[in-house]
């Protein structure tokens, strides 16, 4: 097992990883920007190294600085968390070349899944259901040919994209030239490559993703699904498991297919297979090769420490669980609390004057915040995750309402009032929402 792990991240996820390490008797190294010198992840770690100025491109994205920090502290592994370098295959490869373990899949697997066209192909070959689509497009003429074959509406996506950036919908043939050129321009700006492809556009899907764990001995287990349809501007706001849209046979069916596919692909470590779900059918979208923000709801219903399993897998250990060992209990919901105006979503950095996190049975708060902490303006505005667990969905909703009412954060604006509004909506209570529901609700709220 590793003796010392460098945590290449900040905020709540750096704390989350530190906690797993501590419980495993592993020492931790924090890295931080100049701005984050007083951050909680720096205070908790056994050692800390400053890796550059506030700007993420100079610090948390600074590959040589992070690898140097690992070398000088003698860390034998690096956990990338989520965001930043977590899905950067070049970084993973650099880490591997330095004889340091990257806590995640191999750089080759990351590269495969980062290429959305190749990932679609691999997924289809491994037996996953994919939406009708095209290979990489060579020209607008090519786009016309494929769009006709697929049938309108189609969506133009960046080959090296993901997370929803640079996607353009063409509802009919006349929309295609503009969608094609806009998607190409956005792809070039965001991902340097302007390569794009087409998919059949699904109008009212839900976002349902399956969590898997895979070791280096061909063992793959699934940990059920997460419904992440409550989103705004491609940012998830509330996630829950199990999905209110699935019955037990639909769930078992897709999870079985995913397990087989992951085994075929030979993927290792933790991963998430993201689907759109519409009219009772799943369509593979992409595979996330990192630990995800919303992983705690899976931990709540399975009792499995996902970070611990990631570390064990990366160190060459076998999975601690067989599929038959996994028992799902109850219902879990996560709310993301952002330091933002709850109506305009303008970020609200500043000093936390008062902080009282809710507690009690079935309530978990993952956060880096402490009273007196100054939220910097240069990073993500998520300041806490509230994770609720109860024996069923209605119990979880009652508990979530109670916990949100109990949360006190003074000094900055937060999205807690928005979360309270969402969970009071009949559609949310009924579980009948799709990926557009929140944005539609917000539009109505403003008019
Ligand atoms: C789609 C889609 C409709 N049809 N693909 C955006 C994020 C990326 N992972 C996949 N995305 C979408 N792909 C087809 N063929 C709609 C979206 C989409 C979306 C998906 C999940 C959650 C939120 C979303 C918000 C806007 C668009």
XYZ file of C-alpha atoms and ligand atoms in Angstrom:
474
model
C 0.000 0.000 0.000
C 1.077 3.609 -0.598
C 2.785 5.469 2.245
C 2.182 9.016 1.075
C -0.355 10.476 -1.366
C -0.212 13.911 -2.945
C -3.685 15.405 -3.380
C -3.652 17.509 -6.559
C -6.776 19.522 -5.773
C -8.382 22.013 -3.392
C -11.689 22.549 -1.605
C -14.029 19.896 -0.283
C -12.680 17.119 -2.515
C -9.142 17.618 -1.198
C -10.559 17.133 2.326
C -12.548 14.096 1.200
C -9.408 12.428 -0.182
C -7.353 13.392 2.893
C -9.940 11.727 5.159
C -9.788 8.440 3.234
C -5.967 8.509 3.380
C -5.954 9.145 7.138
C -8.272 6.226 7.759
C -5.925 4.011 5.740
C -2.816 5.190 7.629
C -1.484 7.002 4.555
C 0.300 10.367 4.896
C -0.950 13.264 2.788
C 0.663 16.108 0.869
C -1.488 19.126 0.036
C -0.648 21.408 -2.855
C -2.010 24.930 -2.924
C -1.906 28.259 -4.704
C -0.683 31.429 -2.972
C -4.343 32.380 -2.575
C -5.121 29.127 -0.713
C -2.327 29.290 1.903
C -4.932 29.326 4.727
C -7.308 26.803 3.201
C -8.552 23.851 5.264
C -7.023 21.265 2.903
C -3.599 22.819 3.615
C -4.192 22.831 7.373
C -5.264 19.182 7.555
C -2.532 17.643 5.398
C 0.714 16.298 6.859
C 2.739 18.456 4.460
C 1.894 21.275 2.068
C 3.635 22.680 -0.988
C 2.823 25.996 -2.667
C 2.664 25.346 -6.419
C 2.056 28.839 -7.801
C -0.080 31.970 -7.973
C -3.862 32.134 -7.547
C -4.753 31.568 -11.198
C -5.526 27.864 -11.666
C -3.483 27.692 -14.876
C -0.427 28.719 -12.825
C -1.086 26.384 -9.871
C -3.704 23.603 -9.825
C -3.185 23.054 -13.567
C 0.605 23.424 -13.390
C 1.757 19.890 -14.220
C 5.544 20.297 -13.645
C 4.973 22.119 -10.330
C 2.674 19.353 -9.060
C 4.966 16.542 -10.159
C 7.958 18.356 -8.601
C 5.998 18.656 -5.349
C 5.384 14.900 -5.414
C 9.060 14.175 -6.102
C 10.445 16.443 -3.359
C 7.993 15.160 -0.738
C 8.511 11.525 -1.756
C 4.829 10.888 -2.503
C 4.265 7.502 -4.141
C 0.867 8.354 -5.621
C -1.189 11.333 -6.807
C -4.963 11.616 -6.431
C -6.323 14.235 -8.868
C -9.840 14.616 -7.404
C -12.328 16.041 -9.942
C -11.938 18.982 -12.315
C -8.445 20.476 -12.824
C -6.111 17.696 -14.131
C -8.354 14.755 -13.214
C -9.158 13.811 -16.828
C -5.942 15.048 -18.416
C -4.310 12.011 -20.076
C -1.037 13.906 -20.639
C -0.783 14.600 -16.908
C -1.544 10.973 -16.013
C 1.147 9.886 -18.475
C 3.685 12.303 -16.941
C 2.853 10.939 -13.482
C 3.275 7.330 -14.709
C 6.639 8.201 -16.338
C 7.924 9.551 -13.022
C 7.238 6.199 -11.389
C 4.391 7.692 -9.369
C 0.998 5.985 -9.293
C -1.887 7.982 -10.752
C -5.035 7.185 -8.757
C -7.350 6.630 -11.685
C -7.347 4.593 -14.887
C -4.303 4.323 -17.179
C -3.460 7.329 -19.354
C -4.399 5.205 -22.397
C -7.912 4.594 -21.027
C -8.249 8.295 -20.204
C -7.158 9.223 -23.731
C -9.691 6.810 -25.246
C -12.579 8.229 -23.203
C -11.468 11.827 -23.826
C -12.022 11.256 -27.541
C -15.828 11.192 -27.644
C -15.957 9.618 -31.122
C -13.570 6.814 -30.127
C -15.400 6.388 -26.792
C -18.755 6.002 -28.604
C -17.227 3.390 -30.884
C -15.641 1.482 -27.983
C -18.901 1.670 -26.017
C -20.939 0.336 -28.931
C -18.442 -2.470 -29.567
C -18.637 -3.426 -25.893
C -22.432 -3.720 -26.078
C -23.618 -0.387 -24.686
C -26.617 1.284 -26.337
C -25.562 4.454 -28.183
C -27.640 7.112 -29.938
C -27.522 7.067 -33.746
C -24.529 9.206 -34.754
C -21.661 9.861 -37.118
C -17.881 9.500 -37.067
C -15.774 12.670 -37.097
C -17.087 15.008 -39.829
C -14.720 16.043 -42.634
C -16.839 18.839 -44.101
C -20.265 20.485 -44.116
C -21.214 18.211 -47.028
C -20.286 15.268 -44.845
C -22.526 16.724 -42.111
C -25.489 16.899 -44.530
C -25.017 13.281 -45.554
C -24.844 12.025 -41.975
C -27.667 14.261 -40.697
C -29.953 12.922 -43.428
C -29.028 9.362 -42.519
C -29.568 9.980 -38.770
C -32.682 12.127 -39.233
C -33.304 15.610 -37.810
C -33.050 16.975 -35.167
C -29.324 16.356 -34.727
C -26.769 17.736 -32.274
C -23.239 18.740 -33.301
C -20.706 17.845 -30.602
C -16.982 18.419 -30.130
C -14.859 15.268 -30.542
C -12.689 16.338 -27.601
C -15.516 18.030 -25.715
C -17.685 16.860 -22.897
C -19.713 18.500 -20.203
C -21.940 20.176 -22.763
C -19.583 22.880 -24.085
C -19.747 23.716 -27.774
C -22.849 21.652 -28.570
C -25.233 22.986 -31.213
C -28.633 21.657 -32.207
C -29.876 21.588 -35.806
C -33.653 21.053 -35.761
C -33.860 20.969 -39.551
C -31.593 20.963 -42.618
C -31.450 24.794 -42.820
C -29.981 24.990 -39.294
C -27.058 22.726 -40.120
C -24.502 25.176 -41.628
C -24.721 27.518 -38.638
C -24.750 24.735 -36.038
C -21.765 23.105 -37.756
C -19.634 26.270 -37.930
C -20.565 27.530 -34.435
C -19.825 24.134 -32.870
C -16.486 24.009 -34.715
C -15.530 27.530 -33.571
C -16.477 26.810 -29.945
C -14.670 23.472 -30.004
C -11.525 25.124 -31.334
C -11.610 27.813 -28.619
C -12.366 25.422 -25.737
C -10.573 22.195 -26.694
C -8.013 23.409 -29.317
C -9.248 20.765 -31.787
C -12.217 21.814 -33.961
C -13.193 18.224 -34.780
C -16.941 17.583 -34.439
C -19.455 14.752 -34.933
C -23.225 14.303 -34.995
C -25.738 12.543 -32.807
C -29.488 12.209 -32.954
C -30.815 14.950 -30.644
C -32.928 13.718 -27.742
C -35.447 16.387 -26.747
C -36.516 15.428 -23.211
C -34.099 12.951 -21.680
C -33.046 12.393 -18.116
C -29.359 12.208 -17.214
C -28.728 8.863 -15.542
C -25.208 7.638 -14.831
C -23.884 4.323 -13.542
C -21.007 4.109 -11.048
C -18.520 1.278 -11.499
C -15.355 0.049 -9.783
C -12.865 -2.178 -11.569
C -9.589 -3.674 -10.354
C -6.525 -4.902 -12.285
C -7.704 -8.555 -12.134
C -10.793 -8.246 -14.340
C -13.228 -7.760 -11.455
C -15.922 -5.173 -12.158
C -18.792 -4.161 -9.908
C -21.543 -1.606 -10.408
C -22.837 0.581 -7.581
C -26.145 1.509 -9.136
C -27.174 4.745 -10.789
C -27.413 8.455 -10.041
C -30.066 10.699 -11.568
C -28.438 14.068 -12.287
C -31.199 15.655 -14.356
C -31.647 18.675 -12.059
C -29.114 20.965 -13.726
C -28.622 24.494 -14.937
C -26.161 25.525 -17.661
C -24.548 22.057 -17.592
C -23.934 22.414 -13.856
C -25.612 19.768 -11.745
C -27.601 21.187 -8.825
C -29.280 18.171 -7.184
C -28.502 14.477 -7.692
C -30.311 11.454 -6.301
C -30.144 7.690 -6.153
C -32.017 5.560 -6.980
C -33.525 7.392 -9.969
C -37.274 7.953 -9.561
C -37.572 7.096 -13.292
C -36.335 3.495 -13.119
C -37.978 0.351 -11.907
C -35.924 -2.512 -10.525
C -35.806 -4.483 -13.774
C -34.715 -1.478 -15.893
C -31.998 -0.736 -13.323
C -30.690 -4.313 -13.164
C -30.763 -4.562 -16.934
C -28.623 -1.480 -17.658
C -26.264 -2.157 -14.739
C -25.624 -5.674 -16.033
C -24.894 -4.383 -19.539
C -22.521 -1.750 -18.130
C -20.630 -4.266 -16.006
C -20.047 -6.544 -18.990
C -18.995 -3.616 -21.196
C -16.469 -2.291 -18.681
C -14.996 -5.771 -18.336
C -14.666 -5.978 -22.141
C -13.034 -2.553 -22.380
C -10.568 -3.511 -19.632
C -11.083 -0.253 -17.762
C -9.676 0.044 -14.246
C -10.390 2.171 -11.131
C -13.591 4.156 -10.498
C -15.623 5.332 -13.460
C -19.007 6.661 -14.414
C -20.904 5.763 -17.547
C -23.191 8.626 -18.442
C -26.454 7.960 -20.286
C -29.391 9.946 -21.504
C -32.642 8.108 -20.755
C -35.749 8.784 -22.814
C -38.910 6.748 -23.447
C -37.547 3.801 -21.492
C -34.296 3.612 -23.479
C -30.693 4.379 -22.515
C -28.202 6.118 -24.814
C -24.495 6.174 -23.926
C -23.132 9.765 -23.845
C -19.657 9.594 -22.348
C -17.570 7.928 -19.702
C -16.100 9.994 -16.887
C -12.766 8.575 -15.785
C -12.654 10.480 -12.485
C -14.257 10.466 -9.070
C -17.375 12.619 -9.410
C -18.713 15.460 -7.285
C -21.881 13.470 -6.590
C -20.131 10.242 -5.486
C -21.338 10.575 -1.848
C -24.931 9.607 -2.681
C -23.617 6.278 -3.966
C -21.563 5.937 -0.779
C -24.709 6.633 1.279
C -26.828 3.850 -0.263
C -24.019 1.261 -0.579
C -21.884 2.034 2.490
C -18.782 1.812 0.269
C -15.961 4.367 0.567
C -15.260 5.111 -3.109
C -11.982 6.958 -2.484
C -10.669 4.090 -0.373
C -11.495 1.676 -3.201
C -9.794 3.951 -5.753
C -6.621 3.999 -3.659
C -6.712 0.229 -3.112
C -7.211 -0.458 -6.812
C -4.361 1.891 -7.831
C -2.024 0.155 -5.366
C -2.740 -3.202 -7.020
C -5.201 -4.595 -4.477
C -8.247 -6.608 -5.487
C -11.715 -5.096 -5.060
C -12.936 -5.417 -1.459
C -16.411 -6.417 -2.646
C -18.045 -8.846 -5.038
C -21.242 -7.801 -6.786
C -23.267 -10.084 -4.485
C -21.858 -8.228 -1.454
C -23.336 -4.914 -2.600
C -26.603 -4.176 -0.836
C -28.478 -0.996 -1.655
C -30.261 0.634 1.245
C -32.652 3.565 1.079
C -32.510 6.789 -0.878
C -29.877 9.534 -1.031
C -30.006 13.098 -2.361
C -27.167 15.581 -2.781
C -27.612 19.360 -3.018
C -24.742 21.537 -4.185
C -24.505 24.792 -2.236
C -22.840 27.580 -4.220
C -21.683 30.998 -3.031
C -23.866 32.770 -5.596
C -26.879 35.022 -5.701
C -29.811 32.533 -5.765
C -31.648 34.529 -8.460
C -28.912 35.919 -10.727
C -26.244 33.260 -10.042
C -23.606 35.979 -9.838
C -20.737 34.583 -7.712
C -20.559 35.931 -4.165
C -17.006 35.521 -2.884
C -16.017 36.954 0.503
C -15.627 36.228 4.192
C -17.816 33.645 5.939
C -19.045 35.534 9.009
C -21.001 32.655 10.484
C -21.228 28.951 9.658
C -23.540 26.320 11.086
C -23.752 23.088 9.123
C -26.766 20.821 9.690
C -26.234 17.418 11.284
C -28.074 14.451 12.679
C -28.894 10.991 11.351
C -28.532 10.679 7.578
C -26.994 14.125 7.122
C -23.481 14.561 5.686
C -21.889 17.883 4.795
C -18.720 17.864 2.687
C -17.144 21.329 2.767
C -13.852 23.148 3.193
C -15.568 26.100 4.883
C -14.869 27.312 8.417
C -16.012 30.439 10.219
C -13.805 33.330 9.148
C -12.736 31.632 5.876
C -12.513 33.931 2.866
C -13.959 32.385 -0.303
C -11.619 33.318 -3.173
C -13.129 34.704 -6.360
C -10.870 32.779 -8.741
C -12.214 29.231 -8.274
C -15.477 27.311 -8.539
C -18.299 28.744 -6.423
C -19.418 25.427 -4.876
C -18.777 25.732 -1.126
C -20.603 22.721 0.289
C -22.380 19.499 -0.593
C -25.311 18.445 1.564
C -25.887 14.697 1.330
C -29.077 13.265 2.777
C -29.830 9.585 3.354
C -33.049 8.001 4.536
C -34.907 4.717 4.176
C -36.988 5.972 1.243
C -37.398 8.994 -1.037
C -40.131 10.716 0.959
C -38.086 10.331 4.131
C -35.071 11.786 2.348
C -37.128 14.769 1.130
C -38.403 15.513 4.648
C -34.878 15.265 6.023
C -33.484 17.424 3.214
C -36.043 20.152 3.934
C -35.136 20.045 7.615
C -31.376 20.161 6.915
C -31.621 23.080 4.467
C -33.682 25.036 7.025
C -30.976 24.400 9.612
C -28.035 25.510 7.421
C -26.640 28.933 8.424
C -24.126 30.646 6.154
C -23.592 34.371 6.731
C -21.368 36.831 4.936
C -21.963 35.645 1.370
C -25.024 34.872 -0.763
C -25.736 31.170 -1.259
C -28.043 29.071 -3.422
C -29.778 27.559 -0.366
C -33.010 29.538 -1.029
C -33.052 28.154 -4.591
C -32.604 24.596 -3.305
C -35.503 25.162 -0.893
C -37.682 26.356 -3.788
C -36.765 23.391 -5.991
C -37.588 20.754 -3.391
C -40.977 22.390 -2.758
C -42.000 21.977 -6.431
C -44.624 19.262 -7.083
C -42.653 17.943 -10.108
C -39.565 17.508 -7.977
C -41.551 15.843 -5.207
C -43.120 13.513 -7.804
C -39.740 12.836 -9.412
C -41.111 13.679 -12.871
C -38.363 15.929 -14.206
C -36.002 15.888 -17.195
C -32.730 17.732 -17.929
C -34.613 20.909 -18.931
C -36.961 21.043 -15.958
C -34.884 23.345 -13.706
C -34.152 25.876 -16.456
C -37.871 25.919 -17.347
C -38.753 26.431 -13.672
C -36.256 29.308 -13.384
C -37.666 30.968 -16.513
C -41.173 30.844 -14.994
C -39.866 32.123 -11.669
C -38.518 35.265 -13.339
C -41.620 36.044 -15.394
C -27.159 15.315 -25.749
C -28.418 15.937 -25.538
C -29.444 15.580 -26.387
N -29.237 14.682 -27.372
N -27.016 14.434 -26.745
C -24.675 17.750 -22.497
C -23.591 17.242 -21.591
C -23.055 16.038 -22.278
N -22.484 15.103 -21.380
C -24.196 15.499 -23.035
N -25.118 16.592 -23.199
C -26.223 16.449 -23.953
N -26.113 15.577 -24.966
C -28.033 14.146 -27.530
N -27.833 13.267 -28.517
C -28.523 16.839 -24.496
C -27.426 17.117 -23.698
C -27.625 18.047 -22.635
C -27.550 17.644 -21.302
C -27.274 16.322 -20.927
C -27.204 15.957 -19.603
C -27.441 16.900 -18.605
C -27.699 18.199 -18.950
C -27.750 18.586 -20.280
C -28.039 19.924 -20.605
C -28.102 20.305 -21.904
C -27.883 19.373 -22.918
